[in-house]
XYZ file of N, CA and C in Angstrom:
426
model
N 0.744 -1.151 0.107
C -0.110 0.153 -0.207
C 1.089 1.263 0.058
N 0.345 2.153 -0.963
C 1.457 3.300 -0.968
C 0.961 4.332 -0.264
N 2.219 4.741 0.587
C 1.970 6.010 2.308
C 1.148 6.965 1.693
N 0.205 8.050 1.473
C -1.115 9.087 0.788
C 0.319 10.636 1.149
N 0.424 9.757 2.226
C 1.414 11.681 3.287
C 2.455 11.524 3.116
N 3.686 10.500 2.099
C 4.880 10.624 1.547
C 5.089 12.069 0.544
N 4.148 12.791 -0.047
C 4.887 13.711 -1.142
C 4.911 14.988 0.181
N 3.681 14.733 1.234
C 4.027 15.665 1.484
C 5.148 16.244 2.999
N 5.470 14.979 3.080
C 6.064 14.979 3.864
C 7.924 15.312 2.968
N 8.002 14.858 2.228
C 8.386 15.312 0.800
C 8.674 16.861 0.347
N 7.349 17.321 0.203
C 7.337 19.290 0.288
C 7.703 19.847 1.315
N 7.469 19.247 2.295
C 8.538 20.034 3.853
C 9.515 19.691 3.547
N 9.646 18.484 3.181
C 11.410 18.442 3.624
C 12.085 19.453 2.700
N 11.450 19.789 1.864
C 12.626 20.166 0.451
C 11.973 22.132 0.774
N 10.924 22.196 1.336
C 10.689 23.787 2.291
C 11.588 24.023 3.177
N 11.989 23.230 4.146
C 13.286 23.503 5.115
C 14.604 23.202 4.363
N 14.890 23.089 3.637
C 15.938 22.596 2.855
C 16.041 22.771 1.575
N 16.006 24.248 0.858
C 16.330 24.324 -0.661
C 17.245 23.886 -0.759
N 18.522 24.185 0.169
C 19.456 23.638 -0.433
C 19.686 22.085 -0.908
N 19.507 21.681 -0.417
C 19.040 20.288 -1.110
C 18.667 19.750 -2.316
N 17.935 20.521 -2.368
C 17.740 20.493 -4.145
C 18.623 20.992 -5.190
N 19.233 21.915 -4.435
C 20.827 22.407 -5.331
C 21.471 21.575 -5.292
N 21.833 20.722 -4.415
C 22.327 19.614 -4.178
C 22.705 18.569 -5.308
N 20.885 17.857 -4.714
C 20.963 16.624 -5.484
C 20.560 16.832 -6.736
N 20.478 18.388 -7.492
C 20.026 18.100 -8.922
C 21.952 18.716 -9.159
N 22.893 19.152 -8.813
C 23.995 19.017 -8.627
C 24.747 17.770 -9.056
N 24.561 16.608 -8.023
C 25.242 15.137 -8.302
C 24.558 14.454 -9.451
N 23.569 15.145 -9.588
C 22.514 14.148 -10.711
C 23.584 15.317 -12.236
N 23.727 15.780 -12.393
C 25.040 16.415 -13.243
C 25.728 16.350 -13.628
N 26.640 15.926 -12.394
C 27.898 15.493 -12.110
C 27.985 13.432 -12.595
N 27.205 13.149 -11.958
C 27.185 11.904 -13.042
C 27.615 11.462 -14.073
N 26.026 12.347 -14.798
C 25.729 12.126 -16.047
C 27.149 12.691 -16.619
N 27.778 13.666 -16.294
C 28.331 14.393 -17.087
C 29.737 13.222 -17.245
N 30.249 12.819 -16.202
C 31.086 11.490 -15.643
C 30.680 9.810 -16.717
N 29.643 10.030 -16.718
C 29.169 9.143 -17.323
C 29.318 8.991 -19.310
N 29.236 10.497 -19.360
C 29.067 10.899 -21.002
C 30.196 11.279 -21.193
N 31.480 11.711 -20.377
C 33.013 11.359 -20.918
C 33.346 12.924 -20.792
N 32.565 14.343 -20.160
C 32.565 15.181 -20.584
C 33.634 15.435 -19.724
N 34.041 15.222 -19.209
C 35.865 15.550 -18.253
C 36.720 15.563 -19.315
N 36.534 14.573 -20.542
C 37.885 14.331 -21.338
C 38.305 15.616 -22.531
N 39.141 15.810 -21.834
C 40.170 16.720 -22.640
C 39.512 17.384 -24.814
N 38.694 18.528 -24.787
C 39.050 18.898 -26.117
C 40.432 18.863 -26.480
N 40.480 18.094 -27.862
C 41.670 18.454 -28.139
C 41.170 18.899 -29.580
N 42.052 19.477 -30.785
C 41.811 20.056 -32.016
C 42.635 19.762 -32.851
N 42.468 19.849 -33.732
C 43.532 19.372 -35.217
C 45.018 20.380 -35.560
N 45.647 19.582 -35.155
C 47.048 20.326 -35.177
C 48.113 20.973 -33.971
N 47.097 20.019 -32.484
C 47.406 20.363 -31.104
C 48.574 19.004 -31.006
N 49.326 19.625 -30.380
C 50.730 18.439 -29.310
C 50.236 18.053 -27.689
N 50.459 16.799 -27.834
C 49.858 15.925 -26.506
C 50.420 15.113 -26.300
N 50.667 14.957 -25.003
C 50.926 13.479 -24.551
C 50.300 13.225 -24.401
N 49.890 11.304 -24.923
C 48.841 10.708 -24.981
C 49.187 9.265 -24.064
N 48.601 8.137 -23.865
C 48.739 6.804 -22.954
C 48.399 6.379 -24.771
N 49.230 5.442 -25.552
C 49.026 4.896 -26.666
C 49.704 3.823 -26.962
N 48.383 3.054 -27.278
C 49.237 1.334 -26.851
C 50.109 1.079 -28.268
N 50.344 -0.167 -27.782
C 51.388 -0.325 -28.639
C 50.706 -1.445 -29.973
N 51.201 -1.038 -30.908
C 50.778 -1.920 -32.266
C 50.120 -3.491 -32.458
N 51.341 -4.266 -31.367
C 50.865 -5.261 -31.182
C 49.746 -5.843 -30.000
N 49.573 -4.641 -28.744
C 48.515 -4.550 -28.090
C 48.894 -5.245 -26.670
N 50.430 -5.414 -27.119
C 51.121 -5.603 -25.392
C 50.649 -4.601 -24.149
N 50.054 -3.701 -24.364
C 50.914 -2.197 -23.541
C 50.575 -1.199 -24.036
N 51.078 -0.307 -23.182
C 50.617 1.380 -24.027
C 52.268 2.183 -23.393
N 52.174 3.352 -23.791
C 53.165 4.359 -23.014
C 53.102 6.127 -23.418
N 52.771 6.260 -22.457
C 52.916 7.665 -22.552
C 53.855 8.794 -23.704
N 53.268 9.026 -24.775
C 53.913 9.518 -25.622
C 53.690 10.279 -26.993
N 54.333 11.464 -27.161
C 53.693 13.039 -27.535
C 53.074 12.458 -29.315
N 51.879 13.019 -29.311
C 51.493 13.023 -30.192
C 50.308 13.884 -31.018
N 49.968 14.233 -32.499
C 49.614 15.471 -33.013
C 48.031 14.493 -32.832
N 47.128 15.933 -33.157
C 45.763 15.482 -32.879
C 45.898 16.025 -34.944
N 45.063 14.990 -35.219
C 44.692 14.623 -36.652
C 43.275 14.976 -36.779
N 42.691 14.571 -36.360
C 40.175 14.946 -36.181
C 40.349 14.497 -35.415
N 39.190 14.626 -34.690
C 38.727 14.116 -33.067
C 37.102 14.099 -33.924
N 36.934 12.569 -33.426
C 34.840 12.038 -33.708
C 34.343 11.901 -32.265
N 33.580 12.200 -31.335
C 32.977 13.001 -30.193
C 34.114 12.009 -29.465
N 34.068 10.707 -28.742
C 35.245 10.531 -27.670
C 36.352 9.654 -28.298
N 36.465 9.911 -29.384
C 37.891 9.207 -29.944
C 38.670 10.895 -31.032
N 39.553 10.154 -31.105
C 41.265 11.504 -31.634
C 41.771 10.182 -32.321
N 41.602 10.572 -33.652
C 42.746 10.425 -34.642
C 44.465 10.654 -34.294
N 45.260 10.612 -34.058
C 46.444 11.193 -34.244
C 47.625 10.591 -34.505
N 49.122 11.297 -34.877
C 49.763 11.095 -35.294
C 51.029 10.875 -34.106
N 51.276 9.128 -33.956
C 52.911 9.073 -32.885
C 53.780 10.062 -33.542
N 54.894 10.191 -32.312
C 55.760 11.197 -32.878
C 56.837 10.612 -31.740
N 58.110 10.120 -32.221
C 58.882 9.497 -32.113
C 60.295 10.252 -31.424
N 61.180 10.029 -30.673
C 62.531 10.842 -30.867
C 63.694 9.699 -31.692
N 63.312 8.394 -31.586
C 64.724 7.216 -32.146
C 64.712 7.731 -33.200
N 65.853 7.430 -33.791
C 65.785 7.714 -35.088
C 65.267 6.482 -35.979
N 64.570 6.999 -36.725
C 63.629 6.132 -38.049
C 64.155 5.917 -39.361
N 65.126 6.935 -39.703
C 65.606 7.184 -40.793
C 65.884 5.931 -41.808
N 66.005 4.747 -41.391
C 66.115 2.918 -42.463
C 64.312 2.658 -42.451
N 62.980 3.250 -41.864
C 61.483 3.116 -42.310
C 61.276 4.291 -43.009
N 61.272 4.596 -44.155
C 60.590 5.266 -44.432
C 59.390 5.024 -45.157
N 58.676 3.923 -45.459
C 57.542 3.969 -46.068
C 56.501 4.143 -44.473
N 56.865 3.739 -43.497
C 56.166 4.297 -42.310
C 56.627 5.771 -41.385
N 57.637 5.735 -41.170
C 57.712 6.941 -40.631
C 58.580 8.401 -41.156
N 58.305 9.753 -41.256
C 59.010 11.041 -41.844
C 59.477 11.689 -40.878
N 60.683 12.006 -40.661
C 61.819 12.803 -40.148
C 60.956 14.514 -40.305
N 60.413 15.180 -38.790
C 59.678 15.699 -38.792
C 59.879 16.968 -38.625
N 60.048 18.144 -40.053
C 60.791 19.401 -40.759
C 61.446 20.421 -39.221
N 60.179 20.539 -38.196
C 61.109 21.392 -37.502
C 60.374 20.699 -35.982
N 60.848 21.822 -35.127
C 61.093 21.285 -33.339
C 59.369 21.678 -33.572
N 58.419 20.629 -32.530
C 57.291 20.682 -32.434
C 57.520 21.267 -30.847
N 56.245 22.296 -30.181
C 55.815 22.534 -29.071
C 55.722 21.609 -28.049
N 57.293 21.973 -26.874
C 56.911 20.964 -25.696
C 58.543 19.715 -26.023
N 58.439 19.615 -27.187
C 59.509 18.537 -27.530
C 60.948 19.389 -27.818
N 61.718 18.593 -27.936
C 63.419 18.650 -27.417
C 64.020 17.492 -28.524
N 64.867 18.532 -29.320
C 65.759 17.537 -30.426
C 64.405 17.472 -31.500
N 65.336 16.187 -32.520
C 64.614 15.543 -33.989
C 63.531 14.987 -33.217
N 62.837 14.612 -33.637
C 61.499 14.059 -33.745
C 61.142 13.008 -35.463
N 60.284 12.314 -35.251
C 59.872 10.999 -36.430
C 58.896 10.682 -36.241
N 57.975 11.052 -37.302
C 56.274 10.651 -37.249
C 56.022 9.755 -38.002
N 55.308 8.956 -36.930
C 54.782 7.972 -37.769
C 53.145 8.257 -38.615
N 53.731 7.667 -39.817
C 52.847 7.903 -41.146
C 51.428 6.634 -40.727
N 51.186 6.175 -40.208
C 50.205 5.239 -39.877
C 49.209 5.959 -38.290
N 47.997 6.583 -38.774
C 47.246 7.818 -37.988
C 47.133 6.181 -36.939
N 46.490 7.004 -35.612
C 45.957 5.618 -34.759
C 44.895 6.624 -33.962
N 43.400 6.020 -34.000
C 42.511 6.062 -33.233
C 42.980 5.899 -32.097
N 42.551 6.864 -31.013
C 42.587 6.539 -28.829
C 41.203 7.326 -28.992
N 41.303 6.971 -27.627
C 40.106 7.860 -26.979
C 40.428 8.853 -26.720
N 39.569 9.903 -26.100
C 39.989 11.184 -25.827
C 40.602 11.541 -24.202
N 40.032 10.469 -24.261
C 40.422 10.359 -21.928
C 42.308 10.027 -22.088
N 42.595 9.248 -23.118
C 43.467 8.828 -23.414
C 44.862 10.016 -23.652
N 44.463 11.286 -23.355
C 44.773 12.689 -23.907
C 45.622 13.347 -22.621
N 46.799 13.593 -22.585
C 47.269 13.952 -20.487
C 47.437 15.011 -20.368
N 48.297 15.967 -21.302
C 48.728 17.051 -21.375
C 48.721 17.830 -22.627
N 48.569 19.318 -22.772
C 49.029 19.855 -23.731
C 50.005 20.794 -24.028
N 50.966 20.513 -25.163
C 51.849 20.841 -25.010
C 52.131 22.221 -25.989
N 51.116 21.970 -26.740
C 51.388 23.327 -27.749
C 50.597 22.980 -28.960
N 50.668 24.179 -30.098
C 50.660 23.738 -31.610
C 50.826 23.257 -32.187
N 50.657 22.785 -33.494
C 51.642 22.248 -34.616
C 51.190 22.904 -35.737
N 49.970 22.981 -35.431
C 49.238 24.479 -36.694
C 49.262 23.594 -38.050
N 48.131 24.326 -38.621
C 47.707 23.452 -39.919
C 49.417 23.279 -40.776
N 49.961 24.488 -41.226
C 50.751 23.601 -41.352
C 51.405 22.732 -41.687
N 51.596 22.429 -40.754
C 52.609 20.887 -39.746
C 51.206 19.728 -40.745
N 49.561 19.749 -40.153
C 48.616 19.002 -40.370
C 49.211 18.806 -41.614
N 49.215 20.285 -42.928
C 49.212 19.721 -44.355
C 50.228 18.928 -44.862
N 51.665 19.200 -44.513
C 52.501 18.837 -44.421
C 52.955 16.949 -44.200
N 52.093 16.989 -42.985
C 51.796 15.387 -42.772
C 50.722 14.579 -44.035
N 50.039 15.003 -44.237
C 49.185 14.588 -45.366
C 49.807 14.144 -46.139
N 50.929 15.261 -46.955
C 52.170 15.625 -48.105
C 53.090 14.166 -47.824
N 53.842 13.954 -46.740
C 54.261 13.028 -46.248
C 54.238 11.487 -46.836
N 52.607 11.688 -46.138
C 51.556 10.261 -45.955
C 51.809 10.073 -47.259
N 51.580 10.480 -48.135
C 51.555 10.342 -49.760
C 52.484 9.877 -50.936
N 53.430 9.678 -49.810
C 54.638 9.910 -51.151
C 55.221 8.492 -51.545
């Protein structure tokens, strides 16, 4: 049997404690944002980030610099960067022509884009720019 006094009790409780309504609504909004991934960084094409990028063989992941190529909801497509000399692997890698923000020394870029979750992005180091994106597209077609 349903207690008909319950709505009245709830109304009295909320009338005495209006802050309770704000608290409950805030908790619901926070929960929904967390479930939808709204707290993940918003990356833009051409930005340089450090991200947890999985190894190609799926055995783990490594925090490495990446350049964001595009974004699709909760996912971003990135170009992985490395400081290890990849001169011998000209079909898979290209030497980055100029230093990128947040990186020191020479870098090579993997010409095979990788799709990762936005939540894998750790910290933004700067902007590679649209010229770099154009260079990357050209390097991938050679």
